[in-house]
Short mmCIF file of N, CA and C in Angstrom, two decimals:
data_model
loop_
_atom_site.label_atom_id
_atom_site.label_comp_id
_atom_site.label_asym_id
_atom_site.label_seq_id
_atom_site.Cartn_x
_atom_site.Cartn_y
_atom_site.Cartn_z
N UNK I 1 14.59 -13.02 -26.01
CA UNK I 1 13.80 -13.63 -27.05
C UNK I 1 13.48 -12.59 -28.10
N UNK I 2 12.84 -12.88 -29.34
CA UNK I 2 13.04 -12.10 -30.41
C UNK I 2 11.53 -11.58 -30.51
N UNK I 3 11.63 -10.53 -30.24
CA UNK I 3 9.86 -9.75 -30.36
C UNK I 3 8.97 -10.30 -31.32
N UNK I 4 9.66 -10.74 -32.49
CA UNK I 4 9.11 -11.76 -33.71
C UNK I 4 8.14 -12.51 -33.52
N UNK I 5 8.67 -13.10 -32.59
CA UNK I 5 8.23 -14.55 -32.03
C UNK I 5 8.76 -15.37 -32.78
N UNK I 6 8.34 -16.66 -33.06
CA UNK I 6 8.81 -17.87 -33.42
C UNK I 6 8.81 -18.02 -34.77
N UNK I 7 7.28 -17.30 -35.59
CA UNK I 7 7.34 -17.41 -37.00
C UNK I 7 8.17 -15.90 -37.37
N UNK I 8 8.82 -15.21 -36.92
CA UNK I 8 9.69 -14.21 -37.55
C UNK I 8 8.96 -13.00 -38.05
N UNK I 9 7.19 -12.96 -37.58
CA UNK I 9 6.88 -11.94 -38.04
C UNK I 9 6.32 -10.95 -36.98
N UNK I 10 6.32 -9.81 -37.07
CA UNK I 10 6.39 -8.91 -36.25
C UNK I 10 4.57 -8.91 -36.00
N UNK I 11 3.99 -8.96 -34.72
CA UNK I 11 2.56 -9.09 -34.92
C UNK I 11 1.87 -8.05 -35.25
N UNK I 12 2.74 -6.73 -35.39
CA UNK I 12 2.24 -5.68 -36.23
C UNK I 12 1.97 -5.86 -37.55
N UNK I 13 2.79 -6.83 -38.06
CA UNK I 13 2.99 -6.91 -39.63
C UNK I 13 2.31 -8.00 -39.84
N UNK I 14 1.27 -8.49 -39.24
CA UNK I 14 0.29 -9.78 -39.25
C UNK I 14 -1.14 -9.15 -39.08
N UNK I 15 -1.27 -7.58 -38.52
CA UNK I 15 -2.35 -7.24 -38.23
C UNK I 15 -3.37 -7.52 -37.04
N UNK I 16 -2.04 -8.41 -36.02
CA UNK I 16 -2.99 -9.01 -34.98
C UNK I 16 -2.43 -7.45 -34.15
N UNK I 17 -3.12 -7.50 -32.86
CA UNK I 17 -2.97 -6.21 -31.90
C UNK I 17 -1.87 -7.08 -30.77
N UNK I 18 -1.05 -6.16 -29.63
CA UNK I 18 -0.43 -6.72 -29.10
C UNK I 18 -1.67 -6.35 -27.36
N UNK I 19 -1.11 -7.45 -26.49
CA UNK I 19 -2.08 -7.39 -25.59
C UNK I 19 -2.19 -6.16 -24.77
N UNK I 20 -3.13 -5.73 -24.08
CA UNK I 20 -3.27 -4.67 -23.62
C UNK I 20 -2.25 -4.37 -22.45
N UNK I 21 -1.81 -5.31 -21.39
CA UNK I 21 -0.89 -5.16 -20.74
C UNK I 21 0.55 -4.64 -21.29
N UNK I 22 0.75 -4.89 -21.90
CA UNK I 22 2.26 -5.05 -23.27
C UNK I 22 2.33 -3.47 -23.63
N UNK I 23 1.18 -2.87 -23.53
CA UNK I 23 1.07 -1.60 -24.20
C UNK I 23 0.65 -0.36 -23.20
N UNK I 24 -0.12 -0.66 -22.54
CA UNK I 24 -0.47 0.32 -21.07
C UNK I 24 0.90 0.14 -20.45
N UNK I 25 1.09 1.44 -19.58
CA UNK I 25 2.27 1.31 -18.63
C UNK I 25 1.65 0.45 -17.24
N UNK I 26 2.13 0.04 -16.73
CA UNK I 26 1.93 -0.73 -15.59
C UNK I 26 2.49 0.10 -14.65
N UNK I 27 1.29 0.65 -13.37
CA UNK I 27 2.08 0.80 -11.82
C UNK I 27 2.80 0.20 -10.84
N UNK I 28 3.96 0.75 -11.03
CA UNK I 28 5.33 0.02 -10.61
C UNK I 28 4.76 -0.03 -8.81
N UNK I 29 5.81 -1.44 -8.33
CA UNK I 29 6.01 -1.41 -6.54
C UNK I 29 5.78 -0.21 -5.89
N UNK I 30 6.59 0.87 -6.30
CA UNK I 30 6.97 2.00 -5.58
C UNK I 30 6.10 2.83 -5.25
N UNK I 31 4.91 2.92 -6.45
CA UNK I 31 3.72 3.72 -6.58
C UNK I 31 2.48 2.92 -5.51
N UNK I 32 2.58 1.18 -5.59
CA UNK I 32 1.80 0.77 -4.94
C UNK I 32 1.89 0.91 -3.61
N UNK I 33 3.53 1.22 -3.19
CA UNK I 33 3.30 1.41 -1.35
C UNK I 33 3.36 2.36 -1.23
N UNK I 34 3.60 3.40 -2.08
CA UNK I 34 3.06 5.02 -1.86
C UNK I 34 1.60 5.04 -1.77
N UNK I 35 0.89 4.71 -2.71
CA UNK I 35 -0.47 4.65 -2.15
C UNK I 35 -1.15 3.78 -1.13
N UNK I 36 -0.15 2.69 -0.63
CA UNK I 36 -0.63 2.09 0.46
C UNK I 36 -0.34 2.78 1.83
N UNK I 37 0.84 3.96 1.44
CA UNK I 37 1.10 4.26 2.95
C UNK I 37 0.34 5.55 3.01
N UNK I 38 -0.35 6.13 1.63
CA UNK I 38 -1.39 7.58 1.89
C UNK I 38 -2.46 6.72 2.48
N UNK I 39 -2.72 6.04 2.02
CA UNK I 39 -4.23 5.32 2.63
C UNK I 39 -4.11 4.91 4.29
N UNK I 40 -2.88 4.58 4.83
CA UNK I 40 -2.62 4.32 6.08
C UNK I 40 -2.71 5.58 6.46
N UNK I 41 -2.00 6.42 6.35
CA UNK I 41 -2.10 8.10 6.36
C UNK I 41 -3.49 9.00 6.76
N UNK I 42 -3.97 8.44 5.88
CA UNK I 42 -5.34 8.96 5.86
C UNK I 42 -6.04 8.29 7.14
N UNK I 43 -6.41 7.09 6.82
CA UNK I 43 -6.84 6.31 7.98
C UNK I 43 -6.65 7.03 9.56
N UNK I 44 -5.05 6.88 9.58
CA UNK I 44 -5.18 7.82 10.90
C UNK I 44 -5.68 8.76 11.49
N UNK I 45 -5.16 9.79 10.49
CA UNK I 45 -5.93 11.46 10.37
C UNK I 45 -7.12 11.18 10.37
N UNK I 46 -8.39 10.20 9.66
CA UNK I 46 -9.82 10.11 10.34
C UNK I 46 -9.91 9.99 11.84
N UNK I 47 -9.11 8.67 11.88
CA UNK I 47 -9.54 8.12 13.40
C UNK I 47 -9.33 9.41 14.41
N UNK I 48 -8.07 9.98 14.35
CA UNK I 48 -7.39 11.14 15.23
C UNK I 48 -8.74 12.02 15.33
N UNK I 49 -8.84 12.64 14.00
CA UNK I 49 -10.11 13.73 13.95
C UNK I 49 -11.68 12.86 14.62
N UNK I 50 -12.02 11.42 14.70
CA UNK I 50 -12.62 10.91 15.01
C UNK I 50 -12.89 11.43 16.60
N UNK I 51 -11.34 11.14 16.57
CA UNK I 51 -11.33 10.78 18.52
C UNK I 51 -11.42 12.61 18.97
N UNK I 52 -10.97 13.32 18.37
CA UNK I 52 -11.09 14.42 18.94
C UNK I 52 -12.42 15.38 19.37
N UNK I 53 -13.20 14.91 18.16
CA UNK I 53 -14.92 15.18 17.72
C UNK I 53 -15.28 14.28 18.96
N UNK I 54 -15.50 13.10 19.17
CA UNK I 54 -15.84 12.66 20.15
C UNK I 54 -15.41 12.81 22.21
N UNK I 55 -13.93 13.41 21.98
CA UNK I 55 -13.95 13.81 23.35
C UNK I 55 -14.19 15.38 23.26
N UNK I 56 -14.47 16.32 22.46
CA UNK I 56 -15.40 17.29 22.31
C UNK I 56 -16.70 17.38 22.41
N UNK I 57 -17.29 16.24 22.88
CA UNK I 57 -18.51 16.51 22.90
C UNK I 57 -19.45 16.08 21.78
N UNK I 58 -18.83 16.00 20.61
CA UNK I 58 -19.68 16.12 19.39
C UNK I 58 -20.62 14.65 19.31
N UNK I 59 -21.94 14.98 19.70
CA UNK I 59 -23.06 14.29 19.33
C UNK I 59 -23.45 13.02 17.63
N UNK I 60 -23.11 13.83 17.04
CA UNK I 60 -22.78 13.83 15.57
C UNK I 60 -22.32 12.42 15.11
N UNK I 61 -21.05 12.01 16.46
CA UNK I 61 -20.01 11.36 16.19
C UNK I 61 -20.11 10.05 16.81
N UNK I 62 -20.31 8.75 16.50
CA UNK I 62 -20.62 7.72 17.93
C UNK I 62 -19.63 7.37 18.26
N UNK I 63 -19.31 6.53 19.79
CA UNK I 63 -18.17 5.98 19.92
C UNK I 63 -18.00 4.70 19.26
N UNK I 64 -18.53 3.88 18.75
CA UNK I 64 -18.87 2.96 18.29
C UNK I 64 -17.82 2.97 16.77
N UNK I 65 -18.26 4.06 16.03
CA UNK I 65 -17.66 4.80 14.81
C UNK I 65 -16.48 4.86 14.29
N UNK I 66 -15.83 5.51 16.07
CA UNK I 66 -14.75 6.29 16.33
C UNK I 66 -13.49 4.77 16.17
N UNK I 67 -14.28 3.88 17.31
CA UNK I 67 -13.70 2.49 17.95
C UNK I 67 -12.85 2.00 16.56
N UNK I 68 -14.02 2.45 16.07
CA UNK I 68 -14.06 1.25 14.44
C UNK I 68 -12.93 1.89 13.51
N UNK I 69 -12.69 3.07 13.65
CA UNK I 69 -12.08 3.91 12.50
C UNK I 69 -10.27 3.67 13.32
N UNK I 70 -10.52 3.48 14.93
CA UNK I 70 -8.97 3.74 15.31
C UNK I 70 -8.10 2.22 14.94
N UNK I 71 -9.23 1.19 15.18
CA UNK I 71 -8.64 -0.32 14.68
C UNK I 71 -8.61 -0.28 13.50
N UNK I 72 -9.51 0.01 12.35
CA UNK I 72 -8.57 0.08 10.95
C UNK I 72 -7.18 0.73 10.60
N UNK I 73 -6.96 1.84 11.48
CA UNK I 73 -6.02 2.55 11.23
C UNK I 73 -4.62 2.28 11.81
N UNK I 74 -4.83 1.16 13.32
CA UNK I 74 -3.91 0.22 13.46
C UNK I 74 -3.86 -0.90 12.91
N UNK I 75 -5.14 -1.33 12.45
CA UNK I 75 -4.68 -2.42 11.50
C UNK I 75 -3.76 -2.40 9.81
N UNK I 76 -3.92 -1.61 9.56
CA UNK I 76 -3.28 -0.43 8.30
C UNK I 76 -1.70 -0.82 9.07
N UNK I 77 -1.60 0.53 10.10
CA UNK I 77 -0.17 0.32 10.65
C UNK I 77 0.75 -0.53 10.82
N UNK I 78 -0.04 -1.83 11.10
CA UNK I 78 0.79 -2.50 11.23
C UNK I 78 1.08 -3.60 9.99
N UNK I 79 0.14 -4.29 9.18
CA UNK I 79 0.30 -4.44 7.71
C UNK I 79 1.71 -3.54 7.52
N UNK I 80 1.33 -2.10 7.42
CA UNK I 80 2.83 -1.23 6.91
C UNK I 80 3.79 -1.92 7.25
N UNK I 81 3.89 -1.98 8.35
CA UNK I 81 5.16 -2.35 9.50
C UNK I 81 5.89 -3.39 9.18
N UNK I 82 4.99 -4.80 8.53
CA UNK I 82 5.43 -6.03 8.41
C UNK I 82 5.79 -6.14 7.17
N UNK I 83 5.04 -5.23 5.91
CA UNK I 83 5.50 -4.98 5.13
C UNK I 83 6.98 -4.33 4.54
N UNK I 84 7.47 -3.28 5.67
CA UNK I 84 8.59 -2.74 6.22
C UNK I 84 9.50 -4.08 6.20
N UNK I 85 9.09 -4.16 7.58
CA UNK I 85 10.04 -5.11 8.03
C UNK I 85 10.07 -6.25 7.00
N UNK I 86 9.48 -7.06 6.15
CA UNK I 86 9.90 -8.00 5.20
C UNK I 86 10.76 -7.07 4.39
N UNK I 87 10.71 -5.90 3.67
CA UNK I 87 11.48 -5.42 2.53
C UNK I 87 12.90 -5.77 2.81
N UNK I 88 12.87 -4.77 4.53
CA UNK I 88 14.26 -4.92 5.20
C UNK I 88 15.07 -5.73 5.40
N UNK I 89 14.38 -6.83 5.29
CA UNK I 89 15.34 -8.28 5.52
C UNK I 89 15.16 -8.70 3.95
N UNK I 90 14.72 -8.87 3.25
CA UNK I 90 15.29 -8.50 1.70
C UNK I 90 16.26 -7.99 1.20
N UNK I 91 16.65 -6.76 1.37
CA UNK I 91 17.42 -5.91 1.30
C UNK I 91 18.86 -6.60 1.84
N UNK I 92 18.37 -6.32 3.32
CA UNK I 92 19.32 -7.60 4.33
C UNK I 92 20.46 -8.79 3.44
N UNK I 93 19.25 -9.41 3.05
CA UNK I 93 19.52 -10.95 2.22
C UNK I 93 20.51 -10.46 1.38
N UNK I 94 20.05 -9.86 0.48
CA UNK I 94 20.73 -9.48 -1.20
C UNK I 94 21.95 -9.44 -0.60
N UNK I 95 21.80 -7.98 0.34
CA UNK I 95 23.19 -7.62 0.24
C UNK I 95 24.31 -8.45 1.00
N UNK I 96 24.15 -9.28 1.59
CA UNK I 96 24.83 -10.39 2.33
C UNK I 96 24.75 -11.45 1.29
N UNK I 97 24.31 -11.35 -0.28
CA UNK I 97 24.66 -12.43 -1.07
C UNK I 97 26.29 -12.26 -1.91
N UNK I 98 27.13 -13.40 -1.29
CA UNK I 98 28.23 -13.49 -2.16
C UNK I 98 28.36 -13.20 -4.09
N UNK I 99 29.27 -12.36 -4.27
CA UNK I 99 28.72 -12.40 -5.62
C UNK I 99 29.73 -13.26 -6.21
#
């Protein structure tokens, strides 16, 4: 389609602004499951350091806390996983499409 638009004029050359999306870069897929898989990342490394503080002894730390931090961090995991596994059979699909 013609950047114009329909009346042929450029919306620069009308003085209107173009929308803010149109003009900011947008964070691509790639960036979003990179930061979805640091955040899974992270998650773990709490719970781990969680669980270790707590079979050390550390007062500080409840089990309660700990419980809570190791199920987010499998719940994280596995989101990843299914997320994984859908791409893969995507991938799968395409490339088993006749061209």
């Amino acid at each position: 389609m013609n950047p114009a638009g329909a009346s042929g004029v450029a919306p620069a050359a009308t003085g209107a602004s173009l929308p803010t999306s149109a003009v900011a870069p947008t964070r691509g897929f790639g960036d979003a499951l990179r930061t979805a898989l640091q955040d899974v990342s992270a998650a773990q490394n709490r719970a781990s350091e969680l669980q270790n503080r707590v079979q050390a002894g550390d007062r500080s730390v409840s089990l309660e806390e700990t419980m809570v931090a190791m199920q987010k961090a499998q719940i994280g995991f596995q989101a990843a996983l299914h997320v994984r596994n859908r791409m893969m059979q995507a991938y799968t699909d395409v490339m088993n499409m006749q061209v």
